Amino acid sequence: MNEANGGWNKTGLALGVLAVLDVVTRRSDAVAEVHEAKKHDLSPGTTKRQAAWVPAALGFGGLLFALHSMFSDSAIIGRWSWDGYPATGPQPVPWGGLVITALAAGFSVGHRADLATGMLWWGVGSAGAALITLVSGWPGFAGGLALGFYLGTVTRSILRAVALCPPGRTLFAGMLWYNILVLGHVWVVAYEFVPGGPLLRERTWLIVAATMLSLYSGVRAARSSLVSRPASAHDSPVARTHRHRARSVFWAAVVAGWAAMAVRLPAATRTPVPFHPEQRLITAAIWTVHFDLDNDMWLAENRIIEAVRDLQVDVMGFLESDTERIIMGGRDWTQRVAEELSYYVDYGPSPRKHTWGCAMISKFPIKKSTHHLLPSPVGELACAIHATLDVHGRDVDVIVSHNGQEENPLDRKLQTTELARIMRESQNPFIFTGYVVTKPHAKNYKILFDGGRMHDIDPTDSDRWCQYIGYRGVKRVGYARVSRGTITDTEIQVGKFAVPEPNEDISEWKPSYRRVNESHYAPEYHFPTIFRGKGVRGHFYHVFKEPRYFE
């Protein structure tokens, strides 16, 4: 981030300098403990034993990875357990507050080394890890809370064990193991592009298991060196004072977290309003946003929000949208878009489903949605959202999808065939927005549109390769292509459609391919004028230079 996109870089640097000064000038725990031991007529040498540095380092690396990968954002656990509509799990607001609470509660009892380093307690944490990794919905979310509570309880013990080890090699080994886990956490999705990738293909469970085993080694090392400490060391005035101060900070963070949820709740729960209900319009768009990063790798969500707002889309699909990973910053930018612009949001397949992500925002209620992992025997796992929306009182199906790469023709054929099956079997009006990777009228194009009983929004547009929009059972009004600006390398495609009345029979429906002028329609049907000419912020109508309208 930088100043242009909301980053507080200078503030963060100043706080970092203050933190360093605080550490340098504070009276160390070790000195305070020696003084306390003398007061109790104890030899300082009897209060600590050397910890095994290798297990302690592994535990430290596993702890850092677990906290960073799953608890650096309060929404991550909720998104891991999300599986579509009707709502199968908690929304980030307000239930992210439970994640903060679970962590704080764990930190608050972390001084109980006898509990935190026990085998039974590790089993509880492992059960929570298994639930959040393998189970969707509220049970999976509950498992994530249990894991967060467990990590909070063991943090103190593992850090104290590390403090008893040779610092250089222990921290080096711990950070090396942390980075190995981070790479594995990426390899499970990016397996097609990295050496040895197939070994970890779609094996998040293996990374989680390795994390829990390394935590086990860390807590056992901590137990051997810390549990044997005299009880007076745990209950000394210095220790009690430190615990009280730490708990005050933890629970102040909880209060602040819940206060933030309360402030955000009205925006997160207000009912979205479509742009043109009187004309029964639905404006649908597709955009590959490359993880909300621009071409210079700066955060782009402010500009994405502005583009979505100015386009006045009712439904939009975002591809390559999963940012709840370490390498993407651990952030839920789709929730921010939904709150600021008032949309329902379906995050799409959860981060544990091993895709790069596809998300959907909608002004219309999402009655149900299914997340599909499309056939991908060779390359990266492709995803799709199949949603049924309540559009002006009529059920309309929408697909948002991202097919595989050009290098894997078998994958693309199988994925396109599966999408065609889904669309063919639906009896509702249908809108397709997806990333297909095919030339117009080529084999996969025909599989998608002919096999799916769909119609291309503009069969005469020959300058396409990735993104396509298709429709059935709705009246096509217009089609536009909007340049990407400095965001990603992919344009925005937008289609306007009029939805039939709830009881209107569409069994004999046929599309019209006759082009008309913009003046054929009332202003409510027009695309925004802000993108004409040079447009705004680098977004403008391109290829055709203006929208196309159809009878």
Coordinates of C-alpha atoms in Angstrom, one line a residue:
M1 CA 0.0 0.0 0.0
N2 CA 1.0 3.7 -0.4
E3 CA -0.5 7.0 0.4
A4 CA -2.5 7.0 -2.8
N5 CA -4.5 3.9 -1.9
G6 CA -4.9 4.5 1.8
G7 CA -1.7 3.2 3.2
W8 CA -0.4 4.6 6.5
N9 CA 3.2 3.8 5.8
K10 CA 4.7 6.7 7.7
T11 CA 2.5 6.1 10.7
G12 CA 3.5 2.4 10.7
L13 CA 7.2 3.4 10.5
A14 CA 6.8 5.8 13.4
L15 CA 5.1 3.2 15.5
G16 CA 7.8 0.7 14.6
V17 CA 10.5 3.1 15.8
L18 CA 8.6 3.6 19.1
A19 CA 8.3 -0.1 19.6
V20 CA 12.1 -0.6 19.1
L21 CA 12.8 2.2 21.6
D22 CA 10.4 0.6 24.1
V23 CA 12.2 -2.8 23.8
V24 CA 15.7 -1.2 24.1
T25 CA 14.8 0.8 27.2
R26 CA 12.5 -1.5 29.1
R27 CA 13.6 -3.6 32.0
S28 CA 13.9 -7.1 30.8
D29 CA 11.7 -10.0 32.1
A30 CA 14.9 -11.9 32.8
V31 CA 16.2 -9.3 35.2
A32 CA 12.9 -9.0 36.9
E33 CA 12.7 -12.7 37.3
V34 CA 16.1 -12.9 38.9
H35 CA 15.1 -10.2 41.4
E36 CA 11.9 -12.1 42.1
A37 CA 13.8 -15.3 42.6
K38 CA 16.1 -13.7 45.1
K39 CA 13.2 -12.3 47.0
H40 CA 11.9 -15.9 47.4
D41 CA 15.3 -17.2 48.3
L42 CA 15.5 -19.2 45.1
S43 CA 18.6 -19.7 42.9
P44 CA 18.1 -18.3 39.5
G45 CA 19.5 -21.4 38.0
T46 CA 16.6 -23.5 39.3
T47 CA 13.9 -21.5 37.5
K48 CA 14.8 -22.5 33.9
R49 CA 16.1 -25.5 32.0
Q50 CA 17.6 -25.5 28.5
A51 CA 15.0 -26.2 25.9
A52 CA 15.7 -28.5 22.9
W53 CA 16.3 -25.9 20.2
V54 CA 15.2 -27.8 17.1
P55 CA 11.7 -28.8 18.4
A56 CA 11.3 -25.2 19.7
A57 CA 12.3 -23.8 16.4
L58 CA 9.8 -26.0 14.5
G59 CA 7.1 -25.0 17.0
F60 CA 7.9 -21.3 16.6
G61 CA 7.7 -21.6 12.7
G62 CA 4.5 -23.5 12.9
L63 CA 2.9 -21.0 15.3
L64 CA 3.9 -18.1 13.2
F65 CA 2.6 -19.7 10.1
A66 CA -0.7 -20.7 11.7
L67 CA -1.4 -17.2 13.0
H68 CA -0.3 -15.5 9.8
S69 CA -2.2 -17.8 7.4
M70 CA -5.5 -18.1 9.3
F71 CA -5.8 -15.3 11.8
S72 CA -4.2 -12.2 10.3
D73 CA -7.7 -11.2 9.2
S74 CA -10.8 -11.8 11.2
A75 CA -12.6 -12.9 8.0
I76 CA -10.3 -15.7 7.0
I77 CA -11.9 -18.4 9.2
G78 CA -15.3 -17.5 8.0
R79 CA -14.2 -17.6 4.3
W80 CA -12.6 -21.0 4.9
S81 CA -16.0 -22.3 6.1
W82 CA -18.1 -20.5 3.4
D83 CA -19.9 -22.7 0.9
G84 CA -22.6 -20.6 -0.7
Y85 CA -26.2 -19.6 -0.3
P86 CA -28.5 -20.1 1.5
A87 CA -25.9 -18.8 3.9
T88 CA -23.9 -21.9 5.0
G89 CA -21.6 -20.2 7.4
P90 CA -20.9 -16.9 9.2
Q91 CA -20.4 -13.6 7.4
P92 CA -17.3 -11.6 8.2
V93 CA -19.5 -9.0 9.8
P94 CA -20.3 -9.4 12.7
W95 CA -19.0 -12.9 13.3
G96 CA -15.3 -11.9 12.7
G97 CA -15.6 -10.6 16.3
L98 CA -15.7 -14.2 17.5
V99 CA -12.4 -14.9 15.9
I100 CA -10.8 -11.9 17.8
T101 CA -12.5 -13.1 21.0
A102 CA -11.2 -16.6 20.7
L103 CA -7.6 -15.5 20.2
A104 CA -7.8 -13.1 23.1
A105 CA -9.3 -15.7 25.4
G106 CA -6.5 -18.1 24.4
F107 CA -3.8 -15.5 25.1
S108 CA -5.4 -14.7 28.5
V109 CA -4.9 -18.3 29.8
G110 CA -1.6 -18.8 28.1
H111 CA 0.3 -18.7 31.4
R112 CA -1.1 -22.1 32.2
A113 CA 1.8 -24.0 30.7
D114 CA 0.6 -27.3 32.3
L115 CA -2.6 -27.0 30.2
A116 CA -1.2 -25.4 27.1
T117 CA 1.6 -27.9 26.6
G118 CA -0.4 -31.1 27.3
M119 CA -1.0 -33.8 24.8
L120 CA -4.8 -33.7 25.3
W121 CA -4.9 -30.0 24.7
W122 CA -2.9 -30.4 21.5
G123 CA -5.5 -33.0 20.4
V124 CA -8.3 -30.4 20.9
G125 CA -6.4 -27.9 18.7
S126 CA -5.8 -30.6 16.1
A127 CA -9.5 -31.5 16.1
G128 CA -10.3 -27.8 15.5
A129 CA -7.7 -27.7 12.7
A130 CA -9.3 -30.8 11.1
L131 CA -12.8 -29.2 11.2
I132 CA -11.8 -25.9 9.6
T133 CA -9.9 -27.8 6.9
L134 CA -12.4 -30.5 6.0
V135 CA -15.9 -29.2 7.1
S136 CA -18.0 -26.3 5.7
G137 CA -20.5 -24.1 7.5
W138 CA -20.8 -23.3 11.2
P139 CA -19.2 -26.6 12.4
G140 CA -16.1 -25.7 10.4
F141 CA -16.1 -22.2 11.8
A142 CA -16.4 -23.5 15.3
G143 CA -13.4 -25.7 14.6
G144 CA -11.5 -22.5 13.5
L145 CA -12.4 -20.8 16.7
A146 CA -11.2 -23.8 18.7
L147 CA -7.9 -23.6 16.7
G148 CA -7.6 -19.9 17.4
F149 CA -8.2 -20.4 21.1
Y150 CA -5.6 -23.2 21.1
L151 CA -3.0 -21.1 19.3
G152 CA -3.5 -18.3 21.8
T153 CA -2.9 -20.6 24.7
V154 CA 0.4 -22.1 23.4
T155 CA 1.9 -18.8 22.1
R156 CA 3.4 -17.8 25.5
S157 CA 4.9 -21.3 26.2
I158 CA 6.5 -21.6 22.7
L159 CA 7.9 -18.1 22.8
R160 CA 9.4 -18.7 26.3
A161 CA 10.9 -22.0 25.1
V162 CA 12.5 -20.3 22.2
A163 CA 13.9 -17.7 24.6
L164 CA 15.7 -20.5 26.4
C165 CA 17.4 -21.6 23.2
P166 CA 20.5 -20.3 21.3
P167 CA 18.9 -17.4 19.6
G168 CA 20.7 -17.3 16.2
R169 CA 20.2 -20.9 15.0
T170 CA 16.8 -21.2 16.7
L171 CA 15.3 -18.2 15.0
F172 CA 16.9 -19.0 11.7
A173 CA 15.5 -22.6 11.7
G174 CA 12.1 -21.3 12.9
M175 CA 11.9 -18.7 10.1
L176 CA 13.1 -21.3 7.6
W177 CA 10.4 -23.7 8.6
Y178 CA 7.8 -20.9 8.5
N179 CA 8.8 -20.0 4.9
I180 CA 8.7 -23.7 3.9
L181 CA 5.1 -23.8 5.2
V182 CA 4.3 -20.6 3.3
L183 CA 5.6 -22.0 0.1
G184 CA 3.6 -25.2 0.7
H185 CA 0.5 -23.0 1.4
V186 CA 1.0 -21.5 -2.1
W187 CA 2.1 -24.7 -3.8
V188 CA -1.3 -26.4 -3.1
V189 CA -2.9 -23.9 -5.6
A190 CA 0.1 -22.9 -7.8
Y191 CA 1.2 -26.5 -8.4
E192 CA 1.2 -26.1 -12.2
F193 CA 3.7 -23.3 -12.2
V194 CA 6.3 -24.4 -9.6
P195 CA 8.9 -27.2 -9.3
G196 CA 7.5 -30.2 -7.5
G197 CA 4.0 -28.7 -7.6
P198 CA 2.1 -32.0 -8.2
L199 CA 3.4 -33.3 -4.9
L200 CA 1.3 -30.8 -3.0
R201 CA -1.6 -30.5 -5.5
E202 CA -4.8 -29.8 -3.6
R203 CA -3.3 -31.0 -0.3
T204 CA -4.1 -28.2 2.1
W205 CA -4.7 -30.9 4.7
L206 CA -1.0 -31.9 4.4
I207 CA 0.1 -28.4 5.2
V208 CA -2.3 -28.1 8.1
A209 CA -1.1 -31.5 9.4
A210 CA 2.6 -30.4 9.2
T211 CA 1.7 -27.2 11.0
M212 CA 0.1 -29.1 13.9
L213 CA 2.9 -31.6 14.1
S214 CA 5.4 -28.8 14.4
L215 CA 3.3 -27.2 17.0
Y216 CA 3.3 -30.5 18.9
S217 CA 7.1 -30.6 18.8
G218 CA 7.2 -27.0 20.1
V219 CA 4.8 -27.5 23.0
R220 CA 6.6 -30.7 24.1
A221 CA 9.9 -28.8 24.1
A222 CA 8.2 -26.0 26.1
R223 CA 6.7 -28.5 28.5
S224 CA 10.1 -30.1 29.3
S225 CA 11.7 -26.8 30.1
L226 CA 8.8 -24.8 31.7
V227 CA 6.4 -26.9 33.6
S228 CA 9.0 -27.9 36.1
R229 CA 9.4 -24.3 37.2
P230 CA 8.5 -23.6 40.8
A231 CA 4.9 -22.5 41.4
S232 CA 6.2 -19.3 43.0
A233 CA 7.6 -18.3 39.6
H234 CA 4.1 -18.4 38.1
D235 CA 2.4 -16.6 41.0
S236 CA 5.0 -14.0 41.8
P237 CA 3.8 -10.3 41.9
V238 CA 5.9 -9.5 38.7
A239 CA 4.2 -12.4 36.8
R240 CA 0.8 -11.4 38.0
T241 CA 1.3 -7.8 37.0
H242 CA 2.5 -8.7 33.6
R243 CA -0.5 -11.0 33.0
H244 CA -2.9 -8.4 34.1
R245 CA -1.4 -5.8 31.8
A246 CA -1.4 -8.2 28.9
R247 CA -5.0 -9.3 29.5
S248 CA -6.1 -5.7 29.6
V249 CA -4.5 -5.2 26.1
F250 CA -6.1 -8.4 24.8
W251 CA -9.6 -7.6 25.9
A252 CA -9.3 -3.9 24.9
A253 CA -8.6 -5.3 21.4
V254 CA -11.7 -7.5 21.7
V255 CA -13.9 -4.5 22.6
A256 CA -12.4 -2.5 19.8
G257 CA -13.0 -5.3 17.4
W258 CA -16.7 -5.7 18.4
A259 CA -17.1 -1.9 18.2
A260 CA -15.8 -2.0 14.6
M261 CA -18.2 -4.8 13.8
A262 CA -21.1 -2.7 15.3
V263 CA -20.1 0.3 13.2
R264 CA -19.9 -1.9 10.0
L265 CA -23.0 -3.9 10.6
P266 CA -25.6 -1.4 9.2
A267 CA -23.6 -1.3 5.9
A268 CA -23.1 -5.0 5.8
T269 CA -26.8 -5.8 6.4
R270 CA -28.7 -3.1 4.5
T271 CA -30.8 -4.3 1.6
P272 CA -29.3 -3.5 -1.8
V273 CA -31.5 -1.8 -4.4
P274 CA -31.1 -2.6 -8.2
F275 CA -30.4 0.4 -10.5
H276 CA -33.5 0.2 -12.8
P277 CA -36.3 -1.9 -11.3
E278 CA -39.0 0.0 -13.3
Q279 CA -37.5 -1.2 -16.6
R280 CA -36.8 -4.7 -15.2
L281 CA -33.2 -4.3 -16.2
I282 CA -30.2 -6.4 -15.0
T283 CA -26.7 -5.2 -15.9
A284 CA -24.1 -8.0 -15.6
A285 CA -20.4 -7.7 -16.0
I286 CA -17.2 -9.8 -15.7
W287 CA -13.7 -8.7 -14.8
T288 CA -10.5 -10.6 -14.1
V289 CA -9.0 -8.5 -11.3
H290 CA -5.8 -10.4 -10.6
F291 CA -6.1 -10.4 -6.8
D292 CA -7.0 -6.7 -6.5
L293 CA -3.4 -5.6 -7.4
D294 CA -2.6 -3.2 -10.2
N295 CA 0.1 -3.5 -12.8
D296 CA 2.6 -2.0 -10.4
M297 CA 1.5 -4.4 -7.7
W298 CA -0.1 -1.7 -5.6
L299 CA -3.5 -2.3 -3.9
A300 CA -6.3 -1.5 -6.4
E301 CA -9.5 -1.9 -4.5
N302 CA -10.3 1.8 -4.3
R303 CA -10.1 2.1 -8.1
I304 CA -12.1 -1.2 -8.5
I305 CA -14.8 0.3 -6.2
E306 CA -14.9 3.5 -8.3
A307 CA -15.2 1.5 -11.6
V308 CA -18.0 -0.7 -10.3
R309 CA -19.9 2.3 -8.9
D310 CA -19.6 4.2 -12.2
L311 CA -20.6 1.2 -14.3
Q312 CA -23.8 0.8 -12.3
V313 CA -23.7 -3.0 -12.6
D314 CA -26.3 -5.1 -10.8
V315 CA -24.3 -8.3 -11.0
M316 CA -20.6 -8.6 -11.4
G317 CA -18.2 -11.5 -11.5
F318 CA -14.7 -11.1 -10.2
L319 CA -12.1 -13.7 -11.3
E320 CA -8.7 -14.4 -9.6
S321 CA -10.3 -12.9 -6.5
D322 CA -9.2 -15.0 -3.6
T323 CA -6.9 -12.8 -1.4
E324 CA -7.3 -14.7 1.9
R325 CA -3.8 -16.1 1.5
I326 CA -0.5 -14.9 2.9
I327 CA 0.9 -14.0 -0.6
M328 CA -2.2 -12.0 -1.3
G329 CA -2.2 -10.1 2.0
G330 CA -4.9 -12.0 3.9
R331 CA -7.7 -9.6 3.2
D332 CA -11.4 -9.8 2.1
W333 CA -11.7 -6.9 -0.4
T334 CA -15.0 -8.3 -1.8
Q335 CA -16.6 -7.6 1.6
R336 CA -15.5 -4.0 1.4
V337 CA -16.9 -3.6 -2.1
A338 CA -20.2 -5.1 -0.9
E339 CA -20.4 -2.8 2.1
E340 CA -19.4 0.5 0.4
L341 CA -21.6 0.0 -2.7
S342 CA -24.4 -2.1 -1.1
Y343 CA -24.3 -5.5 -2.7
Y344 CA -24.8 -9.1 -1.6
V345 CA -21.6 -11.0 -2.0
D346 CA -20.7 -14.6 -2.6
Y347 CA -17.0 -15.0 -2.0
G348 CA -17.0 -18.2 -4.1
P349 CA -15.0 -21.4 -3.4
S350 CA -13.2 -21.0 -0.1
P351 CA -9.4 -20.7 0.1
R352 CA -9.2 -24.4 1.1
K353 CA -10.8 -25.4 -2.2
H354 CA -7.4 -24.7 -4.0
T355 CA -8.6 -22.3 -6.7
W356 CA -7.5 -18.7 -7.5
G357 CA -11.0 -17.6 -6.7
C358 CA -14.1 -16.4 -8.4
A359 CA -16.5 -14.1 -6.6
M360 CA -19.9 -12.5 -7.3
I361 CA -21.6 -9.3 -6.1
S362 CA -25.3 -8.8 -6.7
K363 CA -28.0 -6.1 -6.2
F364 CA -30.5 -8.9 -6.3
P365 CA -31.1 -11.4 -3.4
I366 CA -29.1 -14.6 -3.9
K367 CA -31.6 -17.4 -3.4
K368 CA -29.0 -20.2 -3.7
S369 CA -25.5 -20.6 -5.1
T370 CA -23.4 -23.7 -5.7
H371 CA -19.6 -23.6 -6.0
H372 CA -18.2 -25.9 -8.6
L373 CA -14.7 -27.2 -9.0
L374 CA -14.5 -27.8 -12.7
P375 CA -12.7 -30.9 -14.1
S376 CA -9.0 -30.1 -14.2
P377 CA -7.0 -33.3 -14.7
V378 CA -3.9 -31.6 -15.9
G379 CA -3.7 -27.9 -14.9
E380 CA -4.8 -25.6 -12.2
L381 CA -8.2 -26.1 -10.6
A382 CA -10.9 -24.1 -12.3
C383 CA -13.9 -22.7 -10.3
A384 CA -17.4 -21.5 -11.0
I385 CA -20.3 -20.1 -9.1
H386 CA -23.8 -21.1 -10.2
A387 CA -26.3 -18.8 -8.5
T388 CA -30.1 -18.3 -8.7
L389 CA -31.1 -14.7 -8.2
D390 CA -34.5 -13.1 -7.4
V391 CA -34.5 -10.6 -10.3
H392 CA -37.6 -8.4 -10.2
G393 CA -39.6 -11.3 -8.9
R394 CA -38.3 -13.9 -11.4
D395 CA -35.6 -16.5 -10.8
V396 CA -32.7 -15.9 -13.1
D397 CA -29.6 -18.1 -13.0
V398 CA -26.1 -16.6 -13.3
I399 CA -22.7 -18.3 -13.8
V400 CA -19.4 -16.8 -12.9
S401 CA -16.5 -19.0 -14.1
H402 CA -12.8 -19.2 -14.7
N403 CA -11.5 -21.9 -17.0
G404 CA -7.9 -23.2 -17.2
Q405 CA -5.0 -22.1 -19.3
E406 CA -4.3 -22.2 -23.0
E407 CA -1.6 -24.8 -22.4
N408 CA -4.2 -27.4 -21.2
P409 CA -6.7 -28.1 -24.0
L410 CA -8.1 -31.2 -22.3
D411 CA -8.9 -29.2 -19.1
R412 CA -10.6 -26.4 -21.1
K413 CA -12.7 -28.9 -23.1
L414 CA -13.9 -30.7 -19.9
Q415 CA -14.5 -27.5 -18.0
T416 CA -16.5 -26.0 -20.9
T417 CA -18.5 -29.2 -21.3
E418 CA -19.4 -29.1 -17.6
L419 CA -20.5 -25.5 -17.8
A420 CA -22.6 -26.3 -20.8
R421 CA -24.3 -29.1 -18.8
I422 CA -25.1 -26.8 -15.9
M423 CA -26.7 -24.2 -18.2
R424 CA -28.5 -26.7 -20.4
E425 CA -30.2 -28.4 -17.4
S426 CA -31.5 -25.1 -16.0
Q427 CA -35.1 -24.1 -17.0
N428 CA -34.6 -20.5 -15.7
P429 CA -33.5 -17.5 -17.8
F430 CA -29.7 -17.6 -17.7
I431 CA -26.8 -15.2 -17.9
F432 CA -23.2 -16.5 -18.3
T433 CA -20.2 -14.4 -17.4
G434 CA -16.9 -16.2 -17.6
Y435 CA -13.3 -16.7 -18.7
V436 CA -13.4 -19.3 -21.4
V437 CA -10.0 -19.1 -23.3
T438 CA -11.2 -19.7 -26.8
K439 CA -11.6 -17.9 -30.1
P440 CA -15.1 -17.0 -31.2
H441 CA -16.8 -19.9 -33.0
A442 CA -14.0 -22.3 -32.2
K443 CA -14.7 -25.8 -30.8
N444 CA -14.9 -24.8 -27.1
Y445 CA -17.0 -21.8 -28.0
K446 CA -19.5 -24.1 -29.7
I447 CA -19.5 -26.5 -26.8
L448 CA -20.3 -23.6 -24.4
F449 CA -23.0 -21.9 -26.4
D450 CA -24.6 -24.6 -28.5
G451 CA -24.2 -27.3 -25.8
G452 CA -25.5 -25.0 -23.1
R453 CA -28.5 -23.7 -25.1
M454 CA -27.0 -20.2 -24.8
H455 CA -26.5 -17.3 -27.1
D456 CA -23.4 -15.1 -27.4
I457 CA -24.1 -11.5 -26.5
D458 CA -22.4 -10.4 -29.8
P459 CA -21.5 -13.2 -32.2
T460 CA -19.9 -10.6 -34.6
D461 CA -17.3 -9.6 -32.0
S462 CA -14.3 -11.5 -33.2
D463 CA -11.7 -9.8 -31.0
R464 CA -12.2 -11.9 -27.9
W465 CA -10.2 -14.7 -26.3
C466 CA -10.7 -14.9 -22.6
Q467 CA -14.0 -13.3 -21.3
Y468 CA -17.4 -14.0 -22.8
I469 CA -21.0 -13.1 -21.9
G470 CA -23.9 -15.3 -22.9
Y471 CA -27.7 -15.3 -22.2
R472 CA -30.9 -17.1 -22.6
G473 CA -34.5 -16.2 -21.9
V474 CA -33.8 -12.5 -21.3
K475 CA -33.9 -9.6 -23.8
R476 CA -30.5 -8.4 -24.7
V477 CA -30.4 -4.6 -24.6
G478 CA -26.7 -3.7 -24.9
Y479 CA -23.1 -4.7 -24.8
A480 CA -20.0 -2.8 -23.9
R481 CA -16.3 -3.3 -23.5
V482 CA -14.5 -1.1 -21.1
S483 CA -10.7 -0.8 -20.9
R484 CA -8.9 -2.0 -17.8
G485 CA -7.1 1.3 -16.9
T486 CA -4.1 0.4 -14.8
I487 CA -5.9 -2.4 -13.0
T488 CA -4.9 -5.9 -14.2
D489 CA -4.4 -6.8 -17.8
T490 CA -8.0 -7.7 -18.6
E491 CA -10.9 -5.5 -19.7
I492 CA -14.4 -5.3 -18.3
Q493 CA -17.2 -6.7 -20.3
V494 CA -20.8 -5.5 -19.5
G495 CA -24.2 -6.7 -20.8
K496 CA -27.6 -5.1 -20.2
F497 CA -30.7 -7.3 -20.3
A498 CA -34.5 -6.9 -19.7
V499 CA -36.0 -9.7 -17.6
P500 CA -39.4 -11.1 -18.5
E501 CA -42.4 -10.8 -16.1
P502 CA -42.6 -13.5 -13.4
N503 CA -45.4 -15.5 -15.2
E504 CA -44.2 -14.9 -18.8
D505 CA -43.7 -18.0 -20.8
I506 CA -40.2 -18.2 -22.3
S507 CA -40.4 -21.6 -23.9
E508 CA -40.7 -20.1 -27.4
W509 CA -38.1 -17.4 -26.7
K510 CA -35.7 -16.5 -29.5
P511 CA -33.0 -13.8 -29.6
S512 CA -32.9 -10.8 -31.9
Y513 CA -29.7 -9.9 -33.6
R514 CA -30.7 -6.6 -35.1
R515 CA -28.5 -3.7 -34.1
V516 CA -30.2 -0.4 -33.2
N517 CA -29.0 3.1 -32.2
E518 CA -28.8 4.2 -28.6
S519 CA -31.7 6.5 -29.2
H520 CA -33.9 3.5 -29.7
Y521 CA -34.0 3.1 -25.9
A522 CA -35.0 5.5 -23.2
P523 CA -32.1 7.0 -21.2
E524 CA -32.6 4.5 -18.3
Y525 CA -31.4 1.7 -20.7
H526 CA -28.2 3.5 -21.7
F527 CA -24.7 2.7 -20.5
P528 CA -23.0 5.5 -18.5
T529 CA -21.7 8.4 -20.6
I530 CA -18.7 8.8 -18.3
F531 CA -16.8 6.2 -20.2
R532 CA -17.2 7.8 -23.6
G533 CA -14.2 9.5 -25.3
K534 CA -11.2 9.4 -23.0
G535 CA -13.3 8.1 -20.2
V536 CA -12.3 8.4 -16.5
R537 CA -9.3 7.0 -14.6
G538 CA -8.1 5.1 -17.7
H539 CA -11.5 3.4 -18.2
F540 CA -13.2 4.0 -21.5
Y541 CA -15.3 2.2 -24.1
H542 CA -12.8 0.6 -26.4
V543 CA -12.7 -1.9 -29.3
F544 CA -16.1 -0.5 -30.6
K545 CA -15.4 2.9 -29.1
E546 CA -19.0 2.9 -27.8
P547 CA -21.6 0.5 -26.5
R548 CA -23.7 -1.6 -28.9
Y549 CA -27.4 -1.8 -28.6
F550 CA -29.8 -4.5 -29.9
E551 CA -33.5 -4.7 -30.6

